[in-house]
Amino acid sequence: MAQAWRFGKTMSPCRQMGPGRLVVGSCCFLLGVAKDTKLSLQLNAMIAASSDGGVYTGGKGVLVRTPDGLSGPSVLPSTFWSNDITAPSQLFPAAGNPWCPHGSTDGYESLSWVDCGDAGSTGPWDHASVGFVIGTKMSGAFLDYDNIQETTWGNGVFYASDSNSVDGRCFFSEAENMYACPGGWIAMDGTFTADNGQQGAGYRPVGNPDIDPSLGGGAGCHFDGNSQQIDQPDAVDGDGQNLVQDYSCQCNYQFKTYPNGWGDWVKNWVSYNKQKSGFEWRTWFGQAKSPAWGADSAACWVNNPRDMINLQNALYAQRQIWNNQLVPTSSWDTGSSAEDRKYWGWNEVPADASFLTDPTNWDTVFVKLPGDICGSGGATDTVDCLSADA
C-alpha cells in the first residue's frame, strides 16, 4: 500500500516504494489514511520539534547524506535534521549544481566555469534528490550520544551551513603551532610550505579536538586552494568579540549571551566583516551583500546540535541582509516557494566515513521532493508534480 509522509514546514511528502525505500522531504509525519509503520514512528520521534518553547528538547535528530562519490577522507559531510530547523532545502541537491541558475556572475567573479547544463537552466531546485538516513544507529556517530541534548554536552563538530569541512579546512596543530592544510603547512605568518603528506582537517578522526587533541575531523579554518591561504574572515565588534574564539575557528560562544543570541553573530559578520590579506576583493557588506558561498568561508563550528540549530535558523531568518541572491539567482521577495527553496538550507556535520558508508547503519534510502513542488503550500505535494526529467 502506498504511504504518504511529510517532512518539515516547507518540505514535501513521500510514498513508500517497496521494502525499506521511502520518498521523503525533510522531517516527516503521516498524512491521510495510510497506515503508519514502526520505522516511520521512530524517525518521526527522532526529528520531533521541541514542544516546550525551547530548542532541541524534542527528538535527538537524524543524520542524512546525499551520496556524492567523495572518498578518502577520514570524515565525510552529513546533514543533521530536526524539525526545530526552519530553513528550506535541507539536503544537498543530488541533481545538478546548487550554484544554478545564475546570471554569469556572483556579484564579484565570473561564473563562466559553472555549467548549469546538467539540470537545465533552473538548477536542481525542481528536482528530486536521493539520500540515506541514519536514526536508530545514531549512537555510533557521537561520543556519549545518550546525553547529547544536555547543555553540557560538547563532543561533536557541527557547522550551521555548507562549510567545505572535509575538503577545504585547515586543522590547527598546537604541537607544531601551524595549520595542517590540504597539500601543506601554513605558518602563523601565513607562509605556505608544500607537503603532500598533509591533507587538511578532513583526514583527522572524527570528534571535538578540545576533548581529545588527536581528533578534529572537519574542525578547522577555511582554506582557499588556489592561493594556498586561509580565507576565513574576521569580524570584531566594539567589545572585541570576533566570529571565532580560537585558532581552530570554533564559533565564539559569547554570542549566546548577546540580546539576540546567535542572531547577533550574523549581524556582527555583516557589520564588521574583514577579509584576510589577499582577499580584499571580497568587498561584501561594504557596498553590496555576500554571495551564498560567502557563508562557507565565514562558517565556524560549534560542539553541539543546539547551537548549530540556533545559528542555522539565524542565518536563514536574516538571509536578506547578507545574501545577494545571485548564486543561485533567487527572488525571495516574491514569497514564492519555488524561489525560497533555492536557499542553501543544509548544515554540515563531518561524520566518520566508515560509519556513514556502512549500509547496515542506514534506516532507509529515500528520495526527497522539492519543497512545495505542487504549489499549494506543500500539504498536497506528490511525486506526480515532478517534471518528466526530475
CSV table of N, CA and C in Angstrom, one decimal, residues 59-156:
chain,number,residue,atom,x,y,z
A,59,GLY,N,13.0,15.6,19.7
A,59,GLY,CA,13.8,14.4,19.2
A,59,GLY,C,15.2,14.8,19.1
A,60,LYS,N,16.1,13.7,19.1
A,60,LYS,CA,17.5,13.9,19.1
A,60,LYS,C,18.0,14.1,17.7
A,61,GLY,N,17.2,14.0,16.7
A,61,GLY,CA,17.6,14.2,15.3
A,61,GLY,C,18.1,13.0,14.6
A,62,VAL,N,18.4,13.1,13.3
A,62,VAL,CA,18.9,12.1,12.5
A,62,VAL,C,20.0,12.7,11.6
A,63,LEU,N,20.8,11.8,11.0
A,63,LEU,CA,21.8,12.3,10.0
A,63,LEU,C,21.4,11.8,8.6
A,64,VAL,N,21.5,12.6,7.6
A,64,VAL,CA,21.2,12.3,6.3
A,64,VAL,C,22.4,12.6,5.4
A,65,ARG,N,22.5,12.0,4.3
A,65,ARG,CA,23.6,12.2,3.4
A,65,ARG,C,23.2,11.9,1.9
A,66,THR,N,23.6,12.8,1.0
A,66,THR,CA,23.5,12.6,-0.4
A,66,THR,C,24.8,12.0,-0.9
A,67,PRO,N,24.7,10.7,-1.4
A,67,PRO,CA,26.0,10.1,-1.9
A,67,PRO,C,26.5,11.0,-3.0
A,68,ASP,N,27.8,11.4,-2.9
A,68,ASP,CA,28.4,12.3,-3.9
A,68,ASP,C,29.7,11.7,-4.5
A,69,GLY,N,30.1,10.5,-4.2
A,69,GLY,CA,31.3,9.9,-4.7
A,69,GLY,C,32.5,10.3,-4.0
A,70,LEU,N,32.5,11.1,-3.0
A,70,LEU,CA,33.6,11.6,-2.3
A,70,LEU,C,34.2,10.4,-1.4
A,71,SER,N,35.5,10.1,-1.5
A,71,SER,CA,36.1,9.1,-0.7
A,71,SER,C,37.5,9.5,-0.4
A,72,GLY,N,38.1,8.8,0.6
A,72,GLY,CA,39.4,9.1,1.0
A,72,GLY,C,39.6,9.7,2.4
A,73,PRO,N,38.8,10.8,2.7
A,73,PRO,CA,39.0,11.5,4.0
A,73,PRO,C,38.5,10.6,5.1
A,74,SER,N,38.9,10.9,6.3
A,74,SER,CA,38.5,10.1,7.5
A,74,SER,C,37.1,10.4,7.8
A,75,VAL,N,36.6,11.6,7.5
A,75,VAL,CA,35.2,12.0,7.7
A,75,VAL,C,34.6,12.4,6.4
A,76,LEU,N,33.3,12.3,6.4
A,76,LEU,CA,32.5,12.7,5.2
A,76,LEU,C,31.4,13.7,5.7
A,77,PRO,N,30.9,14.6,4.8
A,77,PRO,CA,29.9,15.5,5.2
A,77,PRO,C,28.5,14.8,5.3
A,78,SER,N,27.8,15.1,6.4
A,78,SER,CA,26.4,14.6,6.5
A,78,SER,C,25.6,15.9,7.0
A,79,THR,N,24.3,15.7,7.0
A,79,THR,CA,23.5,16.8,7.4
A,79,THR,C,22.6,16.3,8.6
A,80,PHE,N,22.4,17.2,9.6
A,80,PHE,CA,21.6,16.9,10.7
A,80,PHE,C,20.2,17.4,10.5
A,81,TRP,N,19.2,16.6,10.7
A,81,TRP,CA,17.8,17.0,10.6
A,81,TRP,C,17.1,17.0,11.9
A,82,SER,N,16.4,18.1,12.1
A,82,SER,CA,15.5,18.3,13.3
A,82,SER,C,14.4,19.2,12.8
A,83,ASN,N,13.2,19.0,13.3
A,83,ASN,CA,12.1,19.9,13.0
A,83,ASN,C,12.2,21.2,13.7
A,84,ASP,N,13.2,21.4,14.5
A,84,ASP,CA,13.5,22.8,15.1
A,84,ASP,C,14.2,23.7,14.0
A,85,ILE,N,14.7,23.1,13.0
A,85,ILE,CA,15.3,23.8,11.9
A,85,ILE,C,14.3,24.4,11.0
A,86,THR,N,14.4,25.7,10.6
A,86,THR,CA,13.3,26.4,9.9
A,86,THR,C,13.7,26.5,8.4
A,87,ALA,N,14.9,26.4,8.0
A,87,ALA,CA,15.3,26.6,6.6
A,87,ALA,C,14.8,25.6,5.7
A,88,PRO,N,14.5,26.0,4.4
A,88,PRO,CA,14.1,25.0,3.4
A,88,PRO,C,15.3,24.4,2.8
A,89,SER,N,15.1,23.4,1.9
A,89,SER,CA,16.2,22.7,1.1
A,89,SER,C,17.3,22.3,2.1
A,90,GLN,N,17.0,21.4,3.0
A,90,GLN,CA,17.9,21.0,4.0
A,90,GLN,C,18.7,19.7,3.6
A,91,LEU,N,18.8,19.4,2.3
A,91,LEU,CA,19.6,18.3,1.8
A,91,LEU,C,20.4,18.8,0.6
A,92,PHE,N,21.7,18.6,0.6
A,92,PHE,CA,22.5,19.0,-0.6
A,92,PHE,C,21.9,18.3,-1.8
A,93,PRO,N,21.6,19.1,-2.9
A,93,PRO,CA,20.9,18.5,-4.0
A,93,PRO,C,21.7,17.5,-4.8
A,94,ALA,N,21.1,16.5,-5.2
A,94,ALA,CA,21.8,15.4,-5.9
A,94,ALA,C,21.8,15.6,-7.5
A,95,ALA,N,20.8,16.4,-7.9
A,95,ALA,CA,20.6,16.5,-9.4
A,95,ALA,C,21.0,17.9,-9.8
A,96,GLY,N,22.2,18.1,-10.3
A,96,GLY,CA,22.6,19.4,-10.8
A,96,GLY,C,23.4,20.2,-9.8
A,97,ASN,N,23.8,21.4,-10.2
A,97,ASN,CA,24.7,22.2,-9.4
A,97,ASN,C,23.9,23.3,-8.6
A,98,PRO,N,24.2,23.3,-7.3
A,98,PRO,CA,23.4,24.3,-6.5
A,98,PRO,C,23.7,25.7,-6.8
A,99,TRP,N,24.8,26.0,-7.6
A,99,TRP,CA,25.1,27.4,-8.0
A,99,TRP,C,24.2,27.8,-9.1
A,100,CYS,N,23.3,27.0,-9.6
A,100,CYS,CA,22.5,27.3,-10.7
A,100,CYS,C,21.0,27.4,-10.3
A,101,PRO,N,20.3,28.3,-11.0
A,101,PRO,CA,20.7,29.1,-12.1
A,101,PRO,C,21.5,30.4,-11.7
A,102,HIS,N,22.2,30.9,-12.7
A,102,HIS,CA,22.9,32.1,-12.4
A,102,HIS,C,23.0,33.0,-13.6
A,103,GLY,N,23.3,34.3,-13.4
A,103,GLY,CA,23.4,35.3,-14.5
A,103,GLY,C,24.8,35.6,-14.9
A,104,SER,N,25.7,34.6,-14.8
A,104,SER,CA,27.1,34.7,-15.3
A,104,SER,C,28.0,35.3,-14.2
A,105,THR,N,27.5,35.8,-13.1
A,105,THR,CA,28.4,36.4,-12.1
A,105,THR,C,27.7,36.2,-10.7
A,106,ASP,N,28.6,36.1,-9.7
A,106,ASP,CA,28.1,36.1,-8.3
A,106,ASP,C,28.1,37.5,-7.7
A,107,GLY,N,28.4,38.5,-8.5
A,107,GLY,CA,28.5,39.8,-8.0
A,107,GLY,C,29.9,40.3,-7.8
A,108,TYR,N,30.8,39.3,-7.9
A,108,TYR,CA,32.2,39.6,-7.7
A,108,TYR,C,33.2,38.9,-8.7
A,109,GLU,N,32.8,37.8,-9.2
A,109,GLU,CA,33.6,37.0,-10.1
A,109,GLU,C,32.7,36.4,-11.2
A,110,SER,N,33.3,36.2,-12.3
A,110,SER,CA,32.6,35.5,-13.4
A,110,SER,C,32.3,34.1,-13.0
A,111,LEU,N,31.1,33.6,-13.4
A,111,LEU,CA,30.7,32.2,-13.2
A,111,LEU,C,30.7,31.4,-14.5
A,112,SER,N,31.6,31.8,-15.4
A,112,SER,CA,31.7,31.0,-16.7
A,112,SER,C,32.1,29.6,-16.5
A,113,TRP,N,32.7,29.3,-15.3
A,113,TRP,CA,33.2,27.9,-15.0
A,113,TRP,C,32.1,27.1,-14.5
A,114,VAL,N,30.9,27.6,-14.1
A,114,VAL,CA,29.8,26.9,-13.5
A,114,VAL,C,28.9,26.5,-14.6
A,115,ASP,N,28.8,25.2,-15.0
A,115,ASP,CA,28.0,24.7,-16.1
A,115,ASP,C,26.6,24.3,-15.5
A,116,CYS,N,25.6,24.9,-15.9
A,116,CYS,CA,24.2,24.6,-15.5
A,116,CYS,C,23.5,23.7,-16.4
A,117,GLY,N,24.2,23.0,-17.3
A,117,GLY,CA,23.5,22.2,-18.3
A,117,GLY,C,22.9,20.9,-17.7
A,118,ASP,N,23.5,20.3,-16.7
A,118,ASP,CA,23.1,19.0,-16.2
A,118,ASP,C,21.6,19.0,-15.7
A,119,ALA,N,21.2,20.0,-15.0
A,119,ALA,CA,19.9,20.1,-14.5
A,119,ALA,C,19.0,21.2,-15.2
A,120,GLY,N,19.6,21.7,-16.3
A,120,GLY,CA,18.9,22.7,-17.0
A,120,GLY,C,19.1,24.1,-16.4
A,121,SER,N,18.6,25.1,-17.0
A,121,SER,CA,18.8,26.4,-16.6
A,121,SER,C,18.2,26.8,-15.2
A,122,THR,N,17.3,25.9,-14.7
A,122,THR,CA,16.7,26.2,-13.4
A,122,THR,C,17.5,25.6,-12.3
A,123,GLY,N,18.5,24.9,-12.6
A,123,GLY,CA,19.3,24.2,-11.5
A,123,GLY,C,18.6,23.0,-10.9
A,124,PRO,N,19.0,22.6,-9.7
A,124,PRO,CA,18.5,21.4,-9.2
A,124,PRO,C,17.2,21.5,-8.3
A,125,TRP,N,16.7,22.8,-8.2
A,125,TRP,CA,15.7,23.1,-7.2
A,125,TRP,C,14.3,22.5,-7.5
A,126,ASP,N,14.1,22.1,-8.7
A,126,ASP,CA,12.8,21.5,-9.0
A,126,ASP,C,12.9,20.0,-9.2
A,127,HIS,N,14.1,19.4,-8.8
A,127,HIS,CA,14.4,18.0,-9.0
A,127,HIS,C,14.4,17.3,-7.7
A,128,ALA,N,14.1,16.0,-7.7
A,128,ALA,CA,14.2,15.1,-6.5
A,128,ALA,C,15.7,14.8,-6.2
A,129,SER,N,16.0,14.5,-5.0
A,129,SER,CA,17.3,14.1,-4.5
A,129,SER,C,17.2,12.8,-3.8
A,130,VAL,N,18.3,12.0,-3.9
A,130,VAL,CA,18.3,10.7,-3.3
A,130,VAL,C,19.3,10.7,-2.1
A,131,GLY,N,19.0,10.1,-1.0
A,131,GLY,CA,19.9,10.1,0.1
A,131,GLY,C,19.6,8.9,1.0
A,132,PHE,N,20.3,8.8,2.1
A,132,PHE,CA,20.0,7.8,3.1
A,132,PHE,C,20.0,8.5,4.5
A,133,VAL,N,19.3,7.8,5.4
A,133,VAL,CA,19.1,8.4,6.7
A,133,VAL,C,19.6,7.4,7.8
A,134,ILE,N,20.3,8.0,8.8
A,134,ILE,CA,20.7,7.2,10.0
A,134,ILE,C,20.0,7.8,11.2
A,135,GLY,N,19.2,6.9,11.8
A,135,GLY,CA,18.5,7.4,13.0
A,135,GLY,C,18.7,6.4,14.2
A,136,THR,N,18.3,5.1,14.0
A,136,THR,CA,18.4,4.2,15.0
A,136,THR,C,19.8,3.8,15.4
A,137,LYS,N,20.8,4.1,14.6
A,137,LYS,CA,22.2,3.9,14.9
A,137,LYS,C,23.0,5.1,15.2
A,138,MET,N,22.3,6.2,15.6
A,138,MET,CA,22.9,7.5,15.8
A,138,MET,C,23.9,7.4,17.0
A,139,SER,N,23.8,6.5,17.9
A,139,SER,CA,24.7,6.4,19.0
A,139,SER,C,26.1,6.0,18.5
A,140,GLY,N,26.2,5.5,17.3
A,140,GLY,CA,27.5,5.2,16.8
A,140,GLY,C,28.2,6.4,16.2
A,141,ALA,N,27.5,7.5,16.0
A,141,ALA,CA,28.1,8.7,15.4
A,141,ALA,C,28.7,9.6,16.3
A,142,PHE,N,28.3,9.6,17.6
A,142,PHE,CA,28.7,10.7,18.6
A,142,PHE,C,29.1,10.0,19.9
A,143,LEU,N,30.2,10.5,20.5
A,143,LEU,CA,30.6,10.1,21.8
A,143,LEU,C,29.5,10.5,22.8
A,144,ASP,N,29.1,9.6,23.7
A,144,ASP,CA,28.2,9.9,24.8
A,144,ASP,C,26.9,10.4,24.2
A,145,TYR,N,26.4,9.8,23.2
A,145,TYR,CA,25.2,10.2,22.5
A,145,TYR,C,24.0,10.3,23.4
A,146,ASP,N,23.9,9.4,24.4
A,146,ASP,CA,22.7,9.4,25.2
A,146,ASP,C,22.5,10.8,25.9
A,147,ASN,N,23.5,11.5,26.1
A,147,ASN,CA,23.4,12.8,26.8
A,147,ASN,C,23.5,14.0,25.8
A,148,ILE,N,23.3,13.8,24.5
A,148,ILE,CA,23.6,14.8,23.5
A,148,ILE,C,22.7,16.1,23.7
A,149,GLN,N,21.6,15.9,24.3
A,149,GLN,CA,20.7,17.1,24.5
A,149,GLN,C,21.0,17.9,25.8
A,150,GLU,N,21.9,17.4,26.6
A,150,GLU,CA,22.3,18.1,27.8
A,150,GLU,C,23.0,19.4,27.4
A,151,THR,N,22.8,20.5,28.2
A,151,THR,CA,23.5,21.7,27.9
A,151,THR,C,25.0,21.6,28.1
A,152,THR,N,25.5,20.6,28.8
A,152,THR,CA,26.9,20.5,29.0
A,152,THR,C,27.6,19.6,27.9
A,153,TRP,N,26.8,19.0,27.0
A,153,TRP,CA,27.4,18.1,26.0
A,153,TRP,C,28.1,18.9,24.9
A,154,GLY,N,29.3,18.5,24.6
A,154,GLY,CA,30.1,19.3,23.6
A,154,GLY,C,31.1,18.4,22.9
A,155,ASN,N,30.7,17.2,22.4
A,155,ASN,CA,31.7,16.3,21.9
A,155,ASN,C,31.8,16.3,20.4
A,156,GLY,N,31.0,17.1,19.7
A,156,GLY,CA,31.0,17.0,18.2
A,156,GLY,C,31.5,18.2,17.5
